[in-house]
Every structure is written in C-alpha cells, then in structure tokens.
mmCIF file of C-alpha atoms in Angstrom:
data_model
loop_
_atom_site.group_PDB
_atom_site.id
_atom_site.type_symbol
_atom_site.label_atom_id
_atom_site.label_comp_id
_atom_site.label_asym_id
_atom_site.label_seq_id
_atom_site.Cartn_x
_atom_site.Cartn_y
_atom_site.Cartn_z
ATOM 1 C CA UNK A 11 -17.244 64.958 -58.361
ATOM 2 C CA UNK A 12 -14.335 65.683 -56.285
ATOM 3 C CA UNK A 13 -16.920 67.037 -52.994
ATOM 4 C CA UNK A 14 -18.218 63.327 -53.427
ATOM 5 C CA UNK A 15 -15.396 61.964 -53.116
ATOM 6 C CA UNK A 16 -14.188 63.583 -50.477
ATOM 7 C CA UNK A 17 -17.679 63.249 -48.617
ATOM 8 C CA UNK A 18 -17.492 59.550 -49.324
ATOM 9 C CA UNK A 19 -13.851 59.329 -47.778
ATOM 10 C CA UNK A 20 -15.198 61.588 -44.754
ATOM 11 C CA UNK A 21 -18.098 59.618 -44.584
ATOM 12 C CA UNK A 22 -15.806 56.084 -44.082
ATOM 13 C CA UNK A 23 -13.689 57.932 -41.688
ATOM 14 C CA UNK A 24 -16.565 58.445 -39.535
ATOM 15 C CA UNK A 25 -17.780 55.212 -39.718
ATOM 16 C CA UNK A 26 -14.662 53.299 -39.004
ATOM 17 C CA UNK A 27 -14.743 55.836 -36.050
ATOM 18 C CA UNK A 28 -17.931 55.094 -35.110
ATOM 19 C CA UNK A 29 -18.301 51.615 -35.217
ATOM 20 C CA UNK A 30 -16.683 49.286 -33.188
ATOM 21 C CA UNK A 31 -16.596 45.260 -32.845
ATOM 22 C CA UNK A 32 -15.214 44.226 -29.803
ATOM 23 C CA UNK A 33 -14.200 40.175 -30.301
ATOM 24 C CA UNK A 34 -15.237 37.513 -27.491
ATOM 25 C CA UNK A 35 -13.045 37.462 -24.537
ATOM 26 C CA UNK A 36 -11.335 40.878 -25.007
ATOM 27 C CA UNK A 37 -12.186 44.761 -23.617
ATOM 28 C CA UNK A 38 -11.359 47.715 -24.781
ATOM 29 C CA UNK A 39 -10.714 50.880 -22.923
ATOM 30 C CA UNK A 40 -12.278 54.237 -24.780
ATOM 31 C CA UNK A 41 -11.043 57.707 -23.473
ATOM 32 C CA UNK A 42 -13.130 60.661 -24.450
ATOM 33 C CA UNK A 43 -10.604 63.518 -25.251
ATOM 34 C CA UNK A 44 -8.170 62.123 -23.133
ATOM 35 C CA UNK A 45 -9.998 60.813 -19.862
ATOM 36 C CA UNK A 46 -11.172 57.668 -19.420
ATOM 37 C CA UNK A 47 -14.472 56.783 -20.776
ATOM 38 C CA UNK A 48 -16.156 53.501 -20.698
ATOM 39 C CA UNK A 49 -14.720 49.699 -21.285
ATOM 40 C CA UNK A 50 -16.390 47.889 -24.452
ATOM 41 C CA UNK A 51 -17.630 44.746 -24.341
ATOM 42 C CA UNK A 52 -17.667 42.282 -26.527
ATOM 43 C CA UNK A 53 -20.049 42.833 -29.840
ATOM 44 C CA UNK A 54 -20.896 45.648 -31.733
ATOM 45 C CA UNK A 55 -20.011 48.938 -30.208
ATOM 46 C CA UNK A 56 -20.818 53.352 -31.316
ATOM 47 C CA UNK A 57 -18.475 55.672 -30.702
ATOM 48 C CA UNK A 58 -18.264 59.458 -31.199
ATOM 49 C CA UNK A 59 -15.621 60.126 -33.929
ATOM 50 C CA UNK A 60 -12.862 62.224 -33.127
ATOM 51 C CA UNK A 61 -13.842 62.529 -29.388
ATOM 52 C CA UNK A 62 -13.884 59.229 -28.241
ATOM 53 C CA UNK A 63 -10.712 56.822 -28.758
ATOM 54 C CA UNK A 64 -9.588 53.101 -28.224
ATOM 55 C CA UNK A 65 -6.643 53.178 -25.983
ATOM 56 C CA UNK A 66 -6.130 50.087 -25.234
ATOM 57 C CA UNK A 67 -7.113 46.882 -25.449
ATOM 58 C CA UNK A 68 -7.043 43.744 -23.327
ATOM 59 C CA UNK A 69 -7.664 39.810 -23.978
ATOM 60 C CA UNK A 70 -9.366 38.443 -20.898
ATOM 61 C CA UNK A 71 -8.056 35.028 -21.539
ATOM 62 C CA UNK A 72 -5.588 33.045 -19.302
ATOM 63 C CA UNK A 73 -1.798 34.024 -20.305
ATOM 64 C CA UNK A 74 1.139 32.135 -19.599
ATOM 65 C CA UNK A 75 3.897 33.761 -18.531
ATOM 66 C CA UNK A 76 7.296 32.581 -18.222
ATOM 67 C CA UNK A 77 9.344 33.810 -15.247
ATOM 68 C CA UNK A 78 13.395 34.048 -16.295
ATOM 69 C CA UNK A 79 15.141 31.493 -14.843
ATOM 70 C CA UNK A 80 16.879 33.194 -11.734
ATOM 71 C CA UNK A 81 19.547 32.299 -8.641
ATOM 72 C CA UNK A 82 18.113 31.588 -5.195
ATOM 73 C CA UNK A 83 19.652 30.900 -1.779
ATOM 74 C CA UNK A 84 17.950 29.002 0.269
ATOM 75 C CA UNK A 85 17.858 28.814 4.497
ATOM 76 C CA UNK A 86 21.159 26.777 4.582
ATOM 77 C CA UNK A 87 23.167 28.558 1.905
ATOM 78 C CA UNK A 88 22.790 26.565 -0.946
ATOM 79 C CA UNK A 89 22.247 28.363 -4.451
ATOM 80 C CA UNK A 90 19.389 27.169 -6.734
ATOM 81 C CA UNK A 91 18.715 28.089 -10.126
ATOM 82 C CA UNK A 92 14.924 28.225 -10.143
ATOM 83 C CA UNK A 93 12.666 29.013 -13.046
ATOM 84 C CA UNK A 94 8.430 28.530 -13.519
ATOM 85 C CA UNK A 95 5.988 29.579 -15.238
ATOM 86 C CA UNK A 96 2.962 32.159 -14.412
ATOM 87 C CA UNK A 97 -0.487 31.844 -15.326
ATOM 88 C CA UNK A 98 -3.011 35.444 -14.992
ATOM 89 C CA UNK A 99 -5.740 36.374 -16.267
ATOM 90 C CA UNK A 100 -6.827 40.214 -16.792
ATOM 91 C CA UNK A 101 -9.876 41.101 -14.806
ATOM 92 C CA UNK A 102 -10.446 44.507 -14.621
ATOM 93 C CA UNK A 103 -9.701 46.329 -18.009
ATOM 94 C CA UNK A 104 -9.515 49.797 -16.412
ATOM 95 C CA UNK A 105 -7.105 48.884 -13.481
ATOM 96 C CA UNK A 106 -5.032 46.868 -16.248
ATOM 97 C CA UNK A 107 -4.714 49.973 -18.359
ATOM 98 C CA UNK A 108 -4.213 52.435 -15.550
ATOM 99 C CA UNK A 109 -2.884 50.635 -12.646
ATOM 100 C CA UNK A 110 0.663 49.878 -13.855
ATOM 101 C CA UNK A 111 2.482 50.978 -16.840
ATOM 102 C CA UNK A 112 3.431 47.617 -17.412
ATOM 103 C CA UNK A 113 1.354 45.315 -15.821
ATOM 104 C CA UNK A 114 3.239 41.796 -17.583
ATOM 105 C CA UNK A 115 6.682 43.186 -16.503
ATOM 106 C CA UNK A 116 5.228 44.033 -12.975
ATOM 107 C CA UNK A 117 4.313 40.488 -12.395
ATOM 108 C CA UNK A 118 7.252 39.158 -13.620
ATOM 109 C CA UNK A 119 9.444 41.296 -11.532
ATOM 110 C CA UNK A 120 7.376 40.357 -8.678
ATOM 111 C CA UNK A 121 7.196 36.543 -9.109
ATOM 112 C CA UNK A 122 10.683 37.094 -8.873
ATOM 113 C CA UNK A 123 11.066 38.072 -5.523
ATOM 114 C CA UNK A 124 8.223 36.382 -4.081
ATOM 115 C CA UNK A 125 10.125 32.905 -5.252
ATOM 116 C CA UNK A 126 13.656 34.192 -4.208
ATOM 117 C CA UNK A 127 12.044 34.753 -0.669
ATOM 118 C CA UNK A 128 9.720 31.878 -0.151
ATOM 119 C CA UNK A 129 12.959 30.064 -1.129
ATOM 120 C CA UNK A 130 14.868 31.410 1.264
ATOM 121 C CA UNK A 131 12.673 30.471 4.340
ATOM 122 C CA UNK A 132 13.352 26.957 3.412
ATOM 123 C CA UNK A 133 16.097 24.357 3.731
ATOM 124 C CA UNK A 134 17.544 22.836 0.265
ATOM 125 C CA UNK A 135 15.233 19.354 0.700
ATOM 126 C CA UNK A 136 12.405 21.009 1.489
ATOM 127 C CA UNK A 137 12.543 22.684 -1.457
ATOM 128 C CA UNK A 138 11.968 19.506 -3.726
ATOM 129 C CA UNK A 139 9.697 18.484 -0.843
ATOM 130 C CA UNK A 140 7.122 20.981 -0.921
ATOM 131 C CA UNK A 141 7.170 22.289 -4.344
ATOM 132 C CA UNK A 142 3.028 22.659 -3.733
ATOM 133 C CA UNK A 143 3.834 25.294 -1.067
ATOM 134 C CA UNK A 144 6.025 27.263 -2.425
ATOM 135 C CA UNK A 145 3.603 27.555 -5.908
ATOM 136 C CA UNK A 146 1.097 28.622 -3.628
ATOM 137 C CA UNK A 147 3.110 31.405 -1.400
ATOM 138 C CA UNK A 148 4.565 33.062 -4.136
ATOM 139 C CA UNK A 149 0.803 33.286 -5.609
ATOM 140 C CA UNK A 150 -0.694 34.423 -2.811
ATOM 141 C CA UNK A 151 1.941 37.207 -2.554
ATOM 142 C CA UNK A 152 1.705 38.583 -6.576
ATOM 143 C CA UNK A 153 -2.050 37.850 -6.218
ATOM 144 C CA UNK A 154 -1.893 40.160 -3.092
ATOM 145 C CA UNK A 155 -0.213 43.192 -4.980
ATOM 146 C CA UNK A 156 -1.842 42.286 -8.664
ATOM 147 C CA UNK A 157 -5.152 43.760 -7.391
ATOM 148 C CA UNK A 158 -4.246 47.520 -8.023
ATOM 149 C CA UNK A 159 -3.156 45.835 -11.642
ATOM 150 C CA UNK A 160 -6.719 44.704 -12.719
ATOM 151 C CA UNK A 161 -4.831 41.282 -13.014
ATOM 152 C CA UNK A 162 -5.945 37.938 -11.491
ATOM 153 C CA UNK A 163 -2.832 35.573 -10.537
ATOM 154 C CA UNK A 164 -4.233 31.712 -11.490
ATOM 155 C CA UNK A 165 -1.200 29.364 -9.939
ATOM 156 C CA UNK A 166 2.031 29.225 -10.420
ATOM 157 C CA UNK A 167 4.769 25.926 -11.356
ATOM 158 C CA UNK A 168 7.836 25.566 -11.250
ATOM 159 C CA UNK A 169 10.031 24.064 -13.875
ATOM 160 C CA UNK A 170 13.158 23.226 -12.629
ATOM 161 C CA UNK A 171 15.204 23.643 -9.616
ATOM 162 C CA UNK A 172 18.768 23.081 -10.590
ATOM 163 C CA UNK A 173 21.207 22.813 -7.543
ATOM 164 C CA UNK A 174 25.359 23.407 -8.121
ATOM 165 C CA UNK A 175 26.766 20.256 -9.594
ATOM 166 C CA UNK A 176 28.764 19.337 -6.209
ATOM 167 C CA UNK A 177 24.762 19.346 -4.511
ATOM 168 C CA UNK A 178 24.139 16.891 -7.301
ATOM 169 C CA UNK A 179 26.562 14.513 -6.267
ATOM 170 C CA UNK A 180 26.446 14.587 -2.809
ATOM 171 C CA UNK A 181 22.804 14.071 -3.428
ATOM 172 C CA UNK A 182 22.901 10.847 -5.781
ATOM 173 C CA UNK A 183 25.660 9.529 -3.092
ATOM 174 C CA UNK A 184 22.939 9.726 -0.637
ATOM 175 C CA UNK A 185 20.154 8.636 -2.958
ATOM 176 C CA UNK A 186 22.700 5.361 -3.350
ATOM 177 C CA UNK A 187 23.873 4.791 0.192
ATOM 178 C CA UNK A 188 19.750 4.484 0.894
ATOM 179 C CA UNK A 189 18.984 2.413 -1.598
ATOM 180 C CA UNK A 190 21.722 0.186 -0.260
ATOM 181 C CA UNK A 191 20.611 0.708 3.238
ATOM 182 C CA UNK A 192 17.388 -0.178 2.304
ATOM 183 C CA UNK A 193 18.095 -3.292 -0.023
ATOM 184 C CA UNK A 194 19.819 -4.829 3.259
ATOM 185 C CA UNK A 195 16.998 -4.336 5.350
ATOM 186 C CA UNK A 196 15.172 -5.969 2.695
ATOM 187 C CA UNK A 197 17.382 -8.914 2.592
ATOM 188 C CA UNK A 198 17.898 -9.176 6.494
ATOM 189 C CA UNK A 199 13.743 -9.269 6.538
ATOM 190 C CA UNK A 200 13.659 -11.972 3.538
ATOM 191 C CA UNK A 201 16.100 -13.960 5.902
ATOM 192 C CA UNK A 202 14.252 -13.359 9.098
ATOM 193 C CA UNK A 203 11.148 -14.274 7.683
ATOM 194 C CA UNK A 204 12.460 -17.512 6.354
ATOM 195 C CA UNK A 205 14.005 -18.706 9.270
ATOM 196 C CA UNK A 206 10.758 -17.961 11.121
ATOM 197 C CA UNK A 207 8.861 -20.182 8.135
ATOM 198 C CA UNK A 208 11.144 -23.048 8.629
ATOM 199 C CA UNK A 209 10.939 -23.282 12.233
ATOM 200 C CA UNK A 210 6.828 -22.887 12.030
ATOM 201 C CA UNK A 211 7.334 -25.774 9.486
ATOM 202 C CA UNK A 212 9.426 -27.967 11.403
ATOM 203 C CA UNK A 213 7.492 -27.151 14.602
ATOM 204 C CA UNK A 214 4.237 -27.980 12.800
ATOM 205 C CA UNK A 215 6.149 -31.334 11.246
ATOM 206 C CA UNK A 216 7.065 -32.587 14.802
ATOM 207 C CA UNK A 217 3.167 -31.827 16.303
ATOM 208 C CA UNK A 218 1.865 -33.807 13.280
ATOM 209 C CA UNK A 219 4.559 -36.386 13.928
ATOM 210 C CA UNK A 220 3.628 -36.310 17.375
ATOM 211 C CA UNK A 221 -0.261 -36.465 16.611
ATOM 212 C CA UNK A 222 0.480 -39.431 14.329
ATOM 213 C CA UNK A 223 2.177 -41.467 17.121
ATOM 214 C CA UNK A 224 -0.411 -40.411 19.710
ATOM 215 C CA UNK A 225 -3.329 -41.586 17.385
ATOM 216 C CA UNK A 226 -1.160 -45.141 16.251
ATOM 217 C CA UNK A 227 -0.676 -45.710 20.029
ATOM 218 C CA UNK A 228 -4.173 -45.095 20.946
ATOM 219 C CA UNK A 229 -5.369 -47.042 17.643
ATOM 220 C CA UNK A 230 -3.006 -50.359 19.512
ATOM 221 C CA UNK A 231 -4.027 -49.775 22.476
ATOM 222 C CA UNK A 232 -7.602 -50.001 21.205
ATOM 223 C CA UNK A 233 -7.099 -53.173 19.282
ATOM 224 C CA UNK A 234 -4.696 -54.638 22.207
ATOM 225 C CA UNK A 235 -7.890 -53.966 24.443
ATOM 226 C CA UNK A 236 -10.452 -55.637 21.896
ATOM 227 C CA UNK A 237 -8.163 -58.576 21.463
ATOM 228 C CA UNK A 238 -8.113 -59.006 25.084
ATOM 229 C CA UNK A 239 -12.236 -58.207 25.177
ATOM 230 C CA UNK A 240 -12.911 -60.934 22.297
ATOM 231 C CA UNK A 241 -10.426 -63.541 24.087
ATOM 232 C CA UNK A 242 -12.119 -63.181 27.208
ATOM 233 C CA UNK A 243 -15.244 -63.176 25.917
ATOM 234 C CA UNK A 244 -14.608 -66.105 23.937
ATOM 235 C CA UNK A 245 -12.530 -68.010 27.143
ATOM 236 C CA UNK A 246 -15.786 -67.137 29.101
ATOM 237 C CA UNK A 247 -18.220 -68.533 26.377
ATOM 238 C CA UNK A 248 -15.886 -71.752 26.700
ATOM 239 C CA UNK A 249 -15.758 -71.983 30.585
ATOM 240 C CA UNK A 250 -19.897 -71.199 30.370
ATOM 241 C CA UNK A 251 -20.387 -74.135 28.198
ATOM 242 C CA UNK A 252 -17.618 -76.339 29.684
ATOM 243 C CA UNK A 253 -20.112 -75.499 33.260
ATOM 244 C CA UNK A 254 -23.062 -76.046 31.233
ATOM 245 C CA UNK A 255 -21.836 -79.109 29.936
ATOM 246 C CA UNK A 256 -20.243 -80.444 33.525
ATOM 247 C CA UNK A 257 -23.964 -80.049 34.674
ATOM 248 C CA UNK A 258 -25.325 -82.535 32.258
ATOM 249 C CA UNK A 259 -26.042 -85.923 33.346
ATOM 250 C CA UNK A 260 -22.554 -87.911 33.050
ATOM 251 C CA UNK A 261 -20.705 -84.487 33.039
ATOM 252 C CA UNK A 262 -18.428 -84.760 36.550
ATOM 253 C CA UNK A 263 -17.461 -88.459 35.459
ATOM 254 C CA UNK A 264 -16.467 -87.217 31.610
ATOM 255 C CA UNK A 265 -14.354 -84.412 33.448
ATOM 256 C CA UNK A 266 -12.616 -86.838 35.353
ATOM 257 C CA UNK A 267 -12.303 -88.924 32.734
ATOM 258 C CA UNK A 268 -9.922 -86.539 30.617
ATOM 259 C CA UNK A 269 -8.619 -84.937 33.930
ATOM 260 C CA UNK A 270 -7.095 -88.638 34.512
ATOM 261 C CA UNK A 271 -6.106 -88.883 30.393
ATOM 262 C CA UNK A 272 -4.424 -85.532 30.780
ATOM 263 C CA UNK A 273 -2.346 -86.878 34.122
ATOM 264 C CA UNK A 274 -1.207 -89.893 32.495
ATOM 265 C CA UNK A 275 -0.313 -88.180 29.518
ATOM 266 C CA UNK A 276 1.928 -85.632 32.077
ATOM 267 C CA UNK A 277 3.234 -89.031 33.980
ATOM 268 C CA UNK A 278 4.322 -90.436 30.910
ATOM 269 C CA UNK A 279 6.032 -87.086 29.759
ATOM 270 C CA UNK A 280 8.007 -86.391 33.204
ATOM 271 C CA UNK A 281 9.042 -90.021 33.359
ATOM 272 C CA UNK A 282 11.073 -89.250 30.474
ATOM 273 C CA UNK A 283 12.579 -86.469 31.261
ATOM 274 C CA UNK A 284 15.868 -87.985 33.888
ATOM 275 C CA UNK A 285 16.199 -84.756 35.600
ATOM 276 C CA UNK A 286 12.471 -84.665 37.018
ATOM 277 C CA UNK A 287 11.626 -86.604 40.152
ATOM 278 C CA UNK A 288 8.219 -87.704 40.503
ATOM 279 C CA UNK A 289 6.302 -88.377 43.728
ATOM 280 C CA UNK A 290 3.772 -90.900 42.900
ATOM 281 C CA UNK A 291 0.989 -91.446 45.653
ATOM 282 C CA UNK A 292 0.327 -94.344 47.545
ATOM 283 C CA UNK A 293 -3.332 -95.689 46.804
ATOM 284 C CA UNK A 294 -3.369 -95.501 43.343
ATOM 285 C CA UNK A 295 -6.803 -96.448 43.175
ATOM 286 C CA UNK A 296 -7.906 -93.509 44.975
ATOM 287 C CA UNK A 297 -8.956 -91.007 41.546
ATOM 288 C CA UNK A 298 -9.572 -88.046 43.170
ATOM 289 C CA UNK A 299 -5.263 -88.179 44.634
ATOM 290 C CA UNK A 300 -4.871 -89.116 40.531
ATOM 291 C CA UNK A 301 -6.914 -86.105 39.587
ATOM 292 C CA UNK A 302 -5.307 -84.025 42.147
ATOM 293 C CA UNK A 303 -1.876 -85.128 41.281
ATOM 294 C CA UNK A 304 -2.523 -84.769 37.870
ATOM 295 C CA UNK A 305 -3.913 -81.552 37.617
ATOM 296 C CA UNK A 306 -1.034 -80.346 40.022
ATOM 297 C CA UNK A 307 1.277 -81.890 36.717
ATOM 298 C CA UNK A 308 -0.994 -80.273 34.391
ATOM 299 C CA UNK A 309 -0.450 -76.832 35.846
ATOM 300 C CA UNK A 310 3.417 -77.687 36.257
ATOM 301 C CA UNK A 311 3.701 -78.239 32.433
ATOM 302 C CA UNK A 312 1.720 -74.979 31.653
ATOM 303 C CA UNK A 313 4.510 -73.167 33.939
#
C-alpha cells in the first residue's frame, strides 16, 4: 500500500513536470540542466522531468512603466523636475531573460538619461514647445540600446514638467503682459475698423445724396424741357390755325378787325395813365397807320 502511494506521488511529480500550459500572450524560457533550451509558447507544452526547467517567464503584453520623477537642466540653466511614463513590450523571451539581469530597471535607468540629455539640448520654452520631440528622442535612444534586452520600447509621455516657482512667475507675468498686449491690439483694430465703416458709410451717404440730386435735377430738367415742348407745340398748333384761319375768306379783314379793337383798347389804357405821352397819327382814317400804331402799343404793353 505504501509503494502505491509513493508511486502515485512519483507519478504526479512527473506529471506536473511534464506538462506544461503556457497562457496566451506569455513565454517561457526552459533550460535543460542548466543551459538554455527552448522558449514555450502558448498552449499545452512536454517537458522532461528533472532535466528540463522553467526559468523564467515573460508576459508579452504592453507594460507601463513609470519613470521617477527626476531634476533636469536645460540649455539655458534652468532646472526642471520632469517625470513620464514608459510603455515596452517584451519581444524576444531569450534576450529578455539573458540579455540584462534586470531588464525593467535597465530601461528605467536609461529613460533617465536619455530625458536628462534631450533636455539639455533645449532651451526652457522649447521644452513645453516640443514635448512630441523630446517623447520621440528619448525613445529612439532606449529603443536603440533595448535590442540586446529582447525588449521593444512603444513611446514614451511625459507627465509633468515642473519649473522652480520663481520660472512660474516670471512666466504667468509674461503670459499676462501678452494677453494685455494682445487685448489692445484687439481694441486698436475694433477702433480702426470702425472708423473705416463710418467713413465708407458716410462716403456712400453723400454719393447716394449726390445720385439723388443728380437724378431730381435731370427729372426737372426733363419736365422743364416737356413743358417747354407741349407749350410750343401747343403755341404752334395756335399760330397754324390762327394762319389757317387768316386764309379763309374774310380772314385778313377779321384780323384787322381785332388788331384795331386791341389798339383802341391800348389808346384808351395809355390815355389814362398822365405820365405816358401818346403820338397819335395824322390820317386817322388810314387803318393800316391804326394797325401799325396799335400793334406797336400792343407790344409796348406786353413789355
């Protein structure tokens, strides 16, 4: 009973040895009496008991690592308390396991000075500026030496960049003093442009003033010059009949007639008047002097 037993314990033992399930996105390094063997891959996996042995094992996920937060100096003396954060990813389970004795510390250490250098190559607002490049430089540098490390550097961020307290203010003093700047400009151009609105306003008020007299003068002139069209047309329809008429039968004598009515009517008037003298011709019987003299009247009254 106690050989089964013991068989039955053995018998697990070897089987636990033996059998191995690797999980999705991990490998696992087997040594075979102490050299290395083979990397496991994810699923179910046979071993040789006692002879081979998991060493180590690795998750070939993405791992975020955070970088301490650390004291930089940058091209024009300033200090900056810098921190980020890393993100790798394990791509070679042998290098990982061989390569470095600690591969996380490794990359920490060298994020480090990678940052603390790119830094340093830069003045104090180009390091807010260009926060991009610097992410990028210090990857390209760990991603450089991570090789030999089985390790694949991802990107890197930074967190916060904390200048001393005095670079603070004399930062928010300028932040202020261009807000103000700009805030003036903004009013001097609100001015500008509304002086330049009211003078296209006015100058467009005085060419439709100007328009509006043009057109009224134009619109008299017009009707002065059709008045003076329909009275001549009208005094010329007269004078055509008045000829017409002359040239009926009994026409010269009926002229005459009121030509002598209209100088007796002017005798009578300038007789009145005391201040007028009057030249009255000789042979009064004579109507053409009469119509002469009257129509010589006739055109003094008009005057």
């Amino acid at each position: 009973m106690e050989i089964a037993i013991v068989l039955l314990v053995l018998a697990i033992v070897f089987i636990t040895r033996a059998i191995k399930v690797v999980p999705q996105q991990h490998a696992w390094v087997v040594e075979r009496l102490g050299k290395y063997h083979g990397t496991l891959t994810p699923g179910l996996n046979f071993l040789i008991p006692f002879v081979d042995k998991v060493s180590y094992k690795h998750s070939l996920k993405e791992i975020p690592l955070d970088i301490p937060s650390q004291v930089c100096i940058t091209r024009d003396n300033t200090q900056l308390q810098v921190d980020g954060i890393l993100y790798f990813q394990v791509t070679d389970a042998m290098r990982a396991s061989y390569g470095s004795s600690n591969y996380i510390m490794a990359i920490s250490q060298l994020a480090q000075t990678s940052l603390r250098s790119v830094i340093g190559k830069l003045e104090l607002d180009k390091t807010f500026e260009e926060r991009g490049i610097i992410n990028s430089q210090v990857v390209a540098a760990i991603d450089e030496a991570a090789l030999n490390w089985g390790v694949k550097v991802l990107r890197y961020e930074i967190k916060d960049l904390t200048p001393p307290k005095e670079i603070l203010l004399a930062m928010q003093s300028q932040i202020t003093a261009e807000r103000e700047k700009r805030a003036l400009i903004a009013a001097s151009e609100g001015r500008r442009q509304e002086q330049i609105n009211i003078a296209t306003g006015e100058r467009e008020a005085f060419i439709a003033r100007s328009e509006g007299e043009k057109q009224a003068v134009i619109n008299k002139a017009q009707g002065d010059a059709q008045s003076i069209t329909a009275v001549a047309d009208a005094t010329a329809g007269a004078i055509e009949r008045i000829a017409a008429a002359i040239r009926q039968p009994g026409g010269e004598q009926a002229v005459q007639l009121k030509v002598a009515e209209k100088a007796v009517e002017a005798y009578s008037k300038v007789a009145a008047d005391a201040t007028t003298t009057l030249v009255v011709p000789s042979d009064m019987a004579q109507v053409s002097t009469l119509i002469s003299s009257a129509m010589k009247m006739i055109q003094a009254q008009q005057k």
